[in-house]
mmCIF file of C-alpha atoms in Angstrom:
data_model
loop_
_atom_site.group_PDB
_atom_site.id
_atom_site.type_symbol
_atom_site.label_atom_id
_atom_site.label_comp_id
_atom_site.label_asym_id
_atom_site.label_seq_id
_atom_site.Cartn_x
_atom_site.Cartn_y
_atom_site.Cartn_z
ATOM 1 C CA MET R 29 161.229 154.818 69.688
ATOM 2 C CA GLU R 30 161.188 153.085 66.656
ATOM 3 C CA LEU R 31 161.823 155.332 62.884
ATOM 4 C CA GLN R 32 158.602 153.621 61.924
ATOM 5 C CA HIS R 33 157.013 155.607 64.890
ATOM 6 C CA LEU R 34 158.697 159.012 63.475
ATOM 7 C CA ARG R 35 157.407 158.419 60.105
ATOM 8 C CA CYS R 36 153.713 158.180 61.497
ATOM 9 C CA PHE R 37 154.110 161.034 63.453
ATOM 10 C CA LEU R 38 155.754 163.243 61.358
ATOM 11 C CA ALA R 39 152.725 162.603 58.750
ATOM 12 C CA VAL R 40 150.242 163.490 61.302
ATOM 13 C CA ALA R 41 152.261 166.481 61.990
ATOM 14 C CA GLU R 42 152.247 167.502 58.496
ATOM 15 C CA THR R 43 148.845 166.658 57.771
ATOM 16 C CA LEU R 44 147.402 167.410 60.858
ATOM 17 C CA HIS R 45 144.775 164.935 60.077
ATOM 18 C CA PHE R 46 144.887 161.227 60.909
ATOM 19 C CA GLY R 47 142.801 159.844 57.663
ATOM 20 C CA GLU R 48 145.042 162.018 55.264
ATOM 21 C CA ALA R 49 148.135 160.675 56.998
ATOM 22 C CA ALA R 50 147.200 157.117 56.964
ATOM 23 C CA HIS R 51 146.331 157.509 53.143
ATOM 24 C CA ARG R 52 149.679 159.003 52.350
ATOM 25 C CA LEU R 53 151.612 156.263 54.267
ATOM 26 C CA ASP R 54 149.147 153.723 52.943
ATOM 27 C CA MET R 55 148.462 152.296 56.360
ATOM 28 C CA LEU R 56 145.264 151.682 57.877
ATOM 29 C CA PRO R 57 144.108 154.390 60.266
ATOM 30 C CA SER R 58 143.819 151.759 63.190
ATOM 31 C CA ALA R 59 147.603 151.049 62.483
ATOM 32 C CA LEU R 60 148.476 154.633 62.486
ATOM 33 C CA GLY R 61 146.974 155.422 65.723
ATOM 34 C CA ARG R 62 148.844 152.561 67.144
ATOM 35 C CA ASN R 63 152.198 153.636 66.158
ATOM 36 C CA ILE R 64 151.513 157.277 67.281
ATOM 37 C CA ARG R 65 150.278 155.811 71.040
ATOM 38 C CA LEU R 66 153.721 153.731 71.212
ATOM 39 C CA LEU R 67 155.488 156.567 70.480
ATOM 40 C CA GLU R 68 153.597 158.948 73.254
ATOM 41 C CA GLU R 69 153.990 156.312 75.626
ATOM 42 C CA ALA R 70 157.524 155.583 74.895
ATOM 43 C CA LEU R 71 158.396 159.271 75.048
ATOM 44 C CA GLY R 72 156.040 159.917 78.231
ATOM 45 C CA THR R 73 154.015 162.901 76.273
ATOM 46 C CA ARG R 74 151.282 163.663 74.465
ATOM 47 C CA LEU R 75 151.984 165.117 71.181
ATOM 48 C CA PHE R 76 148.553 165.833 69.675
ATOM 49 C CA THR R 77 145.635 167.521 70.850
ATOM 50 C CA ARG R 78 142.262 165.958 69.168
ATOM 51 C CA SER R 79 138.945 167.036 69.124
ATOM 52 C CA THR R 80 135.980 165.794 66.893
ATOM 53 C CA ARG R 81 136.957 169.039 64.536
ATOM 54 C CA ARG R 82 140.486 168.916 64.676
ATOM 55 C CA VAL R 83 144.165 167.704 65.242
ATOM 56 C CA ALA R 84 146.837 170.106 66.785
ATOM 57 C CA LEU R 85 150.405 169.721 67.351
ATOM 58 C CA THR R 86 151.126 170.264 71.574
ATOM 59 C CA GLU R 87 154.492 172.040 72.314
ATOM 60 C CA ASN R 88 155.997 168.915 72.530
ATOM 61 C CA GLY R 89 154.945 167.690 69.088
ATOM 62 C CA ILE R 90 156.041 171.030 67.507
ATOM 63 C CA LEU R 91 159.397 170.449 69.129
ATOM 64 C CA LEU R 92 159.533 166.509 68.358
ATOM 65 C CA ARG R 93 158.308 167.472 64.492
ATOM 66 C CA GLU R 94 161.671 169.389 63.398
ATOM 67 C CA GLU R 95 163.837 166.466 65.062
ATOM 68 C CA ALA R 96 161.692 164.008 63.726
ATOM 69 C CA ARG R 97 162.812 165.581 60.192
ATOM 70 C CA LYS R 98 166.126 165.405 60.956
ATOM 71 C CA LEU R 99 166.312 162.193 62.522
ATOM 72 C CA LEU R 100 164.638 160.160 59.504
ATOM 73 C CA ALA R 101 166.501 162.588 57.071
ATOM 74 C CA HIS R 102 169.704 161.323 58.529
ATOM 75 C CA ALA R 103 168.168 157.414 58.624
ATOM 76 C CA ASP R 104 167.445 157.375 54.934
ATOM 77 C CA ALA R 105 170.815 158.766 53.984
ATOM 78 C CA ILE R 106 172.747 156.235 55.918
ATOM 79 C CA MET R 107 170.751 153.726 54.285
ATOM 80 C CA LEU R 108 171.295 154.874 50.996
ATOM 81 C CA GLN R 109 174.781 155.272 51.423
ATOM 82 C CA PHE R 110 175.284 151.587 52.404
ATOM 83 C CA ARG R 111 173.447 150.261 49.552
ATOM 84 C CA GLN R 112 175.491 152.162 47.129
ATOM 85 C CA ASN R 113 178.542 151.131 49.049
ATOM 86 C CA PRO R 114 180.775 150.101 46.335
ATOM 87 C CA ARG R 115 182.682 148.206 48.484
ATOM 88 C CA ARG R 116 179.837 145.824 49.492
ATOM 89 C CA SER R 117 180.750 142.327 48.634
ATOM 90 C CA GLN R 118 177.078 141.569 46.663
ATOM 91 C CA PRO R 119 174.618 143.794 44.939
ATOM 92 C CA LEU R 120 171.660 143.956 47.151
ATOM 93 C CA LEU R 121 167.548 143.716 46.006
ATOM 94 C CA ARG R 122 164.900 144.252 48.992
ATOM 95 C CA VAL R 123 161.649 142.278 47.714
ATOM 96 C CA GLY R 124 158.491 142.194 49.775
ATOM 97 C CA THR R 125 155.599 139.893 49.459
ATOM 98 C CA ILE R 126 152.129 139.032 50.440
ATOM 99 C CA ASP R 127 151.877 135.638 51.516
ATOM 100 C CA SER R 128 150.410 134.004 48.285
ATOM 101 C CA ALA R 129 153.194 135.536 45.922
ATOM 102 C CA ALA R 130 155.772 134.109 47.938
ATOM 103 C CA ILE R 131 154.549 130.496 47.510
ATOM 104 C CA GLY R 132 152.995 131.109 44.075
ATOM 105 C CA LEU R 133 155.350 133.913 42.475
ATOM 106 C CA LEU R 134 158.464 133.809 43.923
ATOM 107 C CA PRO R 135 160.039 130.631 43.925
ATOM 108 C CA GLY R 136 159.899 130.226 39.985
ATOM 109 C CA LEU R 137 161.247 133.918 39.411
ATOM 110 C CA LEU R 138 164.262 134.047 42.000
ATOM 111 C CA GLN R 139 165.119 130.477 40.305
ATOM 112 C CA LEU R 140 165.147 132.227 36.647
ATOM 113 C CA PHE R 141 166.760 135.548 38.258
ATOM 114 C CA ARG R 142 169.655 133.430 40.025
ATOM 115 C CA GLN R 143 170.649 131.949 36.594
ATOM 116 C CA THR R 144 171.488 135.408 35.179
ATOM 117 C CA HIS R 145 172.132 137.318 38.214
ATOM 118 C CA PRO R 146 173.825 135.126 40.464
ATOM 119 C CA GLU R 147 176.099 137.907 42.072
ATOM 120 C CA VAL R 148 172.776 139.412 43.481
ATOM 121 C CA GLU R 149 171.777 139.054 47.302
ATOM 122 C CA ILE R 150 167.736 138.736 47.731
ATOM 123 C CA GLN R 151 166.321 139.734 50.920
ATOM 124 C CA LEU R 152 162.678 138.508 50.535
ATOM 125 C CA PHE R 153 160.038 140.263 53.432
ATOM 126 C CA GLU R 154 157.140 138.778 53.715
ATOM 127 C CA ASP R 155 153.896 140.672 55.104
ATOM 128 C CA LYS R 156 150.609 141.723 54.395
ATOM 129 C CA THR R 157 149.987 144.832 51.440
ATOM 130 C CA VAL R 158 149.217 147.860 54.118
ATOM 131 C CA HIS R 159 152.743 147.101 56.187
ATOM 132 C CA LEU R 160 154.591 146.681 52.813
ATOM 133 C CA LEU R 161 153.811 149.700 50.913
ATOM 134 C CA PRO R 162 155.148 152.239 53.991
ATOM 135 C CA LYS R 163 158.408 150.174 53.714
ATOM 136 C CA LEU R 164 158.434 150.701 49.959
ATOM 137 C CA LYS R 165 157.863 154.419 50.666
ATOM 138 C CA SER R 166 160.662 154.664 53.293
ATOM 139 C CA GLY R 167 163.307 152.959 51.014
ATOM 140 C CA ARG R 168 163.636 149.632 53.281
ATOM 141 C CA LEU R 169 162.235 147.879 50.479
ATOM 142 C CA ASP R 170 163.047 148.025 46.694
ATOM 143 C CA LEU R 171 160.199 145.738 45.147
ATOM 144 C CA ILE R 172 157.033 144.686 46.270
ATOM 145 C CA PHE R 173 154.352 142.280 45.106
ATOM 146 C CA ILE R 174 151.315 143.235 46.388
ATOM 147 C CA ARG R 175 147.277 143.166 46.134
ATOM 148 C CA PRO R 176 147.097 146.932 45.405
ATOM 149 C CA PRO R 177 144.616 149.263 47.149
ATOM 150 C CA SER R 178 141.924 151.324 45.527
ATOM 151 C CA GLN R 179 144.240 154.391 45.152
ATOM 152 C CA LEU R 180 147.522 154.300 44.862
ATOM 153 C CA ASP R 181 150.105 157.265 45.975
ATOM 154 C CA ALA R 182 151.769 158.916 42.862
ATOM 155 C CA GLN R 183 154.969 157.978 43.897
ATOM 156 C CA PHE R 184 154.467 154.529 43.081
ATOM 157 C CA SER R 185 155.332 152.982 39.726
ATOM 158 C CA ARG R 186 153.044 149.561 39.247
ATOM 159 C CA LEU R 187 153.062 146.781 36.851
ATOM 160 C CA PHE R 188 149.900 144.615 36.865
ATOM 161 C CA LEU R 189 150.703 140.855 36.854
ATOM 162 C CA CYS R 190 147.406 138.886 36.818
ATOM 163 C CA HIS R 191 144.233 138.423 38.677
ATOM 164 C CA GLU R 192 144.885 135.063 41.081
ATOM 165 C CA PRO R 193 141.380 133.228 40.965
ATOM 166 C CA GLY R 194 140.072 131.764 43.868
ATOM 167 C CA ILE R 195 139.792 128.211 45.193
ATOM 168 C CA LEU R 196 137.521 126.214 47.647
ATOM 169 C CA ALA R 197 139.962 124.627 50.577
ATOM 170 C CA LEU R 198 137.553 122.315 52.245
ATOM 171 C CA PRO R 199 138.100 119.477 54.830
ATOM 172 C CA VAL R 200 139.031 116.044 53.047
ATOM 173 C CA SER R 201 135.565 114.356 54.906
ATOM 174 C CA HIS R 202 133.526 116.913 53.563
ATOM 175 C CA PRO R 203 131.274 115.229 50.419
ATOM 176 C CA PHE R 204 133.002 117.338 47.954
ATOM 177 C CA ALA R 205 136.713 116.732 48.633
ATOM 178 C CA GLU R 206 136.654 114.003 46.091
ATOM 179 C CA ARG R 207 135.307 116.381 43.178
ATOM 180 C CA GLU R 208 137.473 118.106 40.735
ATOM 181 C CA TRP R 209 135.083 121.285 40.897
ATOM 182 C CA VAL R 210 132.160 122.716 42.777
ATOM 183 C CA ASN R 211 129.783 125.309 41.433
ATOM 184 C CA ILE R 212 129.251 128.095 43.716
ATOM 185 C CA ALA R 213 125.863 127.887 44.329
ATOM 186 C CA GLU R 214 126.257 124.411 45.841
ATOM 187 C CA LEU R 215 128.020 126.228 48.686
ATOM 188 C CA GLU R 216 124.680 128.006 49.647
ATOM 189 C CA GLY R 217 124.066 127.814 53.699
ATOM 190 C CA MET R 218 127.639 125.915 54.254
ATOM 191 C CA PRO R 219 129.482 127.874 57.113
ATOM 192 C CA MET R 220 132.314 129.815 55.623
ATOM 193 C CA ILE R 221 135.241 131.079 56.798
ATOM 194 C CA LEU R 222 135.797 134.485 56.000
ATOM 195 C CA PRO R 223 139.172 136.770 56.220
ATOM 196 C CA GLU R 224 138.954 140.108 58.131
ATOM 197 C CA ARG R 225 138.395 142.901 55.507
ATOM 198 C CA ARG R 226 140.342 145.370 57.332
ATOM 199 C CA SER R 227 143.466 143.333 56.350
ATOM 200 C CA ARG R 228 143.015 141.239 53.630
ATOM 201 C CA PRO R 229 140.355 143.191 51.874
ATOM 202 C CA HIS R 230 140.429 141.361 48.334
ATOM 203 C CA SER R 231 140.174 138.206 49.863
ATOM 204 C CA HIS R 232 137.275 139.092 51.902
ATOM 205 C CA ASP R 233 135.568 140.831 48.625
ATOM 206 C CA LEU R 234 136.325 137.780 46.695
ATOM 207 C CA THR R 235 134.213 135.455 48.517
ATOM 208 C CA MET R 236 131.679 137.992 49.212
ATOM 209 C CA ASN R 237 131.320 139.159 45.348
ATOM 210 C CA LEU R 238 131.326 135.062 44.097
ATOM 211 C CA PHE R 239 128.319 134.387 46.511
ATOM 212 C CA HIS R 240 126.594 137.911 45.810
ATOM 213 C CA ASN R 241 127.270 136.963 41.841
ATOM 214 C CA ALA R 242 125.238 133.617 42.262
ATOM 215 C CA GLY R 243 122.396 135.382 43.923
ATOM 216 C CA ILE R 244 123.107 133.516 47.057
ATOM 217 C CA PRO R 245 123.871 134.835 51.150
ATOM 218 C CA VAL R 246 127.010 134.013 52.692
ATOM 219 C CA THR R 247 126.207 131.984 55.802
ATOM 220 C CA ALA R 248 129.878 133.228 57.631
ATOM 221 C CA SER R 249 130.777 130.768 60.790
ATOM 222 C CA GLN R 250 134.172 132.488 61.715
ATOM 223 C CA MET R 251 136.392 135.226 61.006
ATOM 224 C CA ALA R 252 140.037 135.333 60.772
ATOM 225 C CA ASP R 253 143.063 137.166 59.889
ATOM 226 C CA GLU R 254 146.059 135.190 58.711
ATOM 227 C CA LYS R 255 145.395 132.752 55.571
ATOM 228 C CA GLN R 256 147.180 130.098 57.559
ATOM 229 C CA THR R 257 144.917 130.285 60.349
ATOM 230 C CA ILE R 258 142.317 129.683 58.010
ATOM 231 C CA ILE R 259 143.595 126.518 56.374
ATOM 232 C CA ASN R 260 143.673 125.081 59.658
ATOM 233 C CA LEU R 261 140.337 126.037 60.679
ATOM 234 C CA VAL R 262 139.206 124.391 57.620
ATOM 235 C CA ALA R 263 141.067 121.235 58.625
ATOM 236 C CA ALA R 264 139.396 121.378 61.825
ATOM 237 C CA GLY R 265 136.181 121.480 60.341
ATOM 238 C CA ILE R 266 135.055 124.493 61.416
ATOM 239 C CA GLY R 267 133.907 125.266 58.163
ATOM 240 C CA LEU R 268 134.615 125.977 54.313
ATOM 241 C CA ALA R 269 137.048 128.620 52.675
ATOM 242 C CA ILE R 270 137.724 130.180 49.979
ATOM 243 C CA VAL R 271 141.192 131.191 49.605
ATOM 244 C CA PRO R 272 143.745 132.653 46.631
ATOM 245 C CA ALA R 273 144.677 129.843 44.271
ATOM 246 C CA TRP R 274 148.188 129.620 45.133
ATOM 247 C CA SER R 275 147.477 128.916 48.539
ATOM 248 C CA SER R 276 146.744 125.158 47.446
ATOM 249 C CA ARG R 277 150.671 124.743 47.758
ATOM 250 C CA PHE R 278 150.150 124.792 51.755
ATOM 251 C CA GLN R 279 150.974 121.155 52.259
ATOM 252 C CA MET R 280 148.210 121.003 54.947
ATOM 253 C CA ALA R 281 146.729 117.611 56.222
ATOM 254 C CA GLY R 282 142.921 116.888 56.325
ATOM 255 C CA VAL R 283 142.528 120.173 53.739
ATOM 256 C CA LYS R 284 141.543 119.320 49.554
ATOM 257 C CA PHE R 285 141.223 122.064 47.289
ATOM 258 C CA VAL R 286 139.152 122.034 44.688
ATOM 259 C CA ARG R 287 138.244 124.684 42.067
ATOM 260 C CA ILE R 288 134.915 126.736 41.888
ATOM 261 C CA THR R 289 132.702 127.616 38.947
ATOM 262 C CA GLY R 290 129.529 129.167 38.396
ATOM 263 C CA SER R 291 130.703 133.116 38.811
ATOM 264 C CA GLU R 292 132.025 136.095 37.212
ATOM 265 C CA ALA R 293 134.225 137.048 39.694
ATOM 266 C CA THR R 294 137.691 137.718 37.986
ATOM 267 C CA GLY R 295 139.856 136.959 41.288
ATOM 268 C CA MET R 296 142.384 138.746 43.172
ATOM 269 C CA PRO R 297 144.785 141.346 41.610
ATOM 270 C CA LEU R 298 148.691 141.177 42.044
ATOM 271 C CA GLU R 299 150.829 143.778 41.052
ATOM 272 C CA ALA R 300 154.634 144.714 41.320
ATOM 273 C CA VAL R 301 155.302 148.239 42.930
ATOM 274 C CA TRP R 302 158.166 150.243 43.350
ATOM 275 C CA MET R 303 159.022 153.734 44.000
ATOM 276 C CA ARG R 304 158.970 155.869 40.589
ATOM 277 C CA GLU R 305 161.789 158.328 41.031
ATOM 278 C CA ALA R 306 164.122 155.796 42.870
ATOM 279 C CA LYS R 307 167.107 154.211 40.347
ATOM 280 C CA ASP R 308 167.705 150.775 40.470
ATOM 281 C CA GLU R 309 169.243 148.783 37.942
ATOM 282 C CA ILE R 310 168.734 145.119 39.874
ATOM 283 C CA ARG R 311 165.263 145.534 40.467
ATOM 284 C CA ASP R 312 164.739 146.984 36.633
ATOM 285 C CA ALA R 313 166.210 143.755 35.739
ATOM 286 C CA MET R 314 163.979 141.733 37.845
ATOM 287 C CA LEU R 315 161.023 143.676 36.097
ATOM 288 C CA GLU R 316 162.096 143.164 32.878
ATOM 289 C CA MET R 317 162.390 139.147 33.516
ATOM 290 C CA LEU R 318 158.816 139.617 34.904
ATOM 291 C CA VAL R 319 157.314 140.806 31.387
ATOM 292 C CA ALA R 320 159.616 138.237 29.602
ATOM 293 C CA HIS R 321 158.226 135.264 31.735
ATOM 294 C CA SER R 322 154.696 136.201 32.171
ATOM 295 C CA GLU R 323 154.254 132.134 32.749
ATOM 296 C CA LEU R 324 155.401 132.701 36.246
ATOM 297 C CA TYR R 325 152.040 133.970 36.867
ATOM 298 C CA GLU R 326 149.756 133.042 34.326
#
């Protein structure tokens, strides 16, 4: 039984609605349901009864609700106690980031930050937006760099950084590989590798919008989840892919990255997000550095 399972259970127990609970935790409903199922399997009991119209707690669910509140409150108190412990050898900042920002923004940002704050220990956690938001809300992270969802909980504060443009990844054997740029209209009929929308909505929509704005259909040859997998598929000749521009920093044999022209798509938003009520001088120092050094992400 994991704390994340209990946080998911408590969100459903308090709302009695899986959709509302998923929104509260900024999770996909499928991920929320999986956590509940794993908790029920670990405890060997049903916690909810579900019908097409309502969700209700079972008798064991009612018992667990109170215990979960106590356990999570205690766990959060322990975490806060150790984070604020004056005997810590180093101040700590826990940063979560999506993969694109991890290779495009964070190296330069951390280099600058350590010049002025060499005493701070920075822990990095790379994950998808849908997983980073719950970790921020639960106190396991202090600052995250994400593609913002369409709606963001009022508990969060946010700083818009940039729209990261898309770039075309193609095999080095492709006729376009020797060019500096490709017009989006030239991709009509070519096989495209698309990210799964459920896990990478911004990346998926970027490709779809580029084609839509150009008035041409998308020829999807393969769907994939992870960006590194998509680039590997490009190297294998499965198709072409439009990926975030910072992905061109991946060193991948057999793949060339070429700029795209001919569309009005603005790219994928990147934001820094943190808990509005949480006081953290180290986090605030990093945010101030982001504002002062926009060249890191422009």
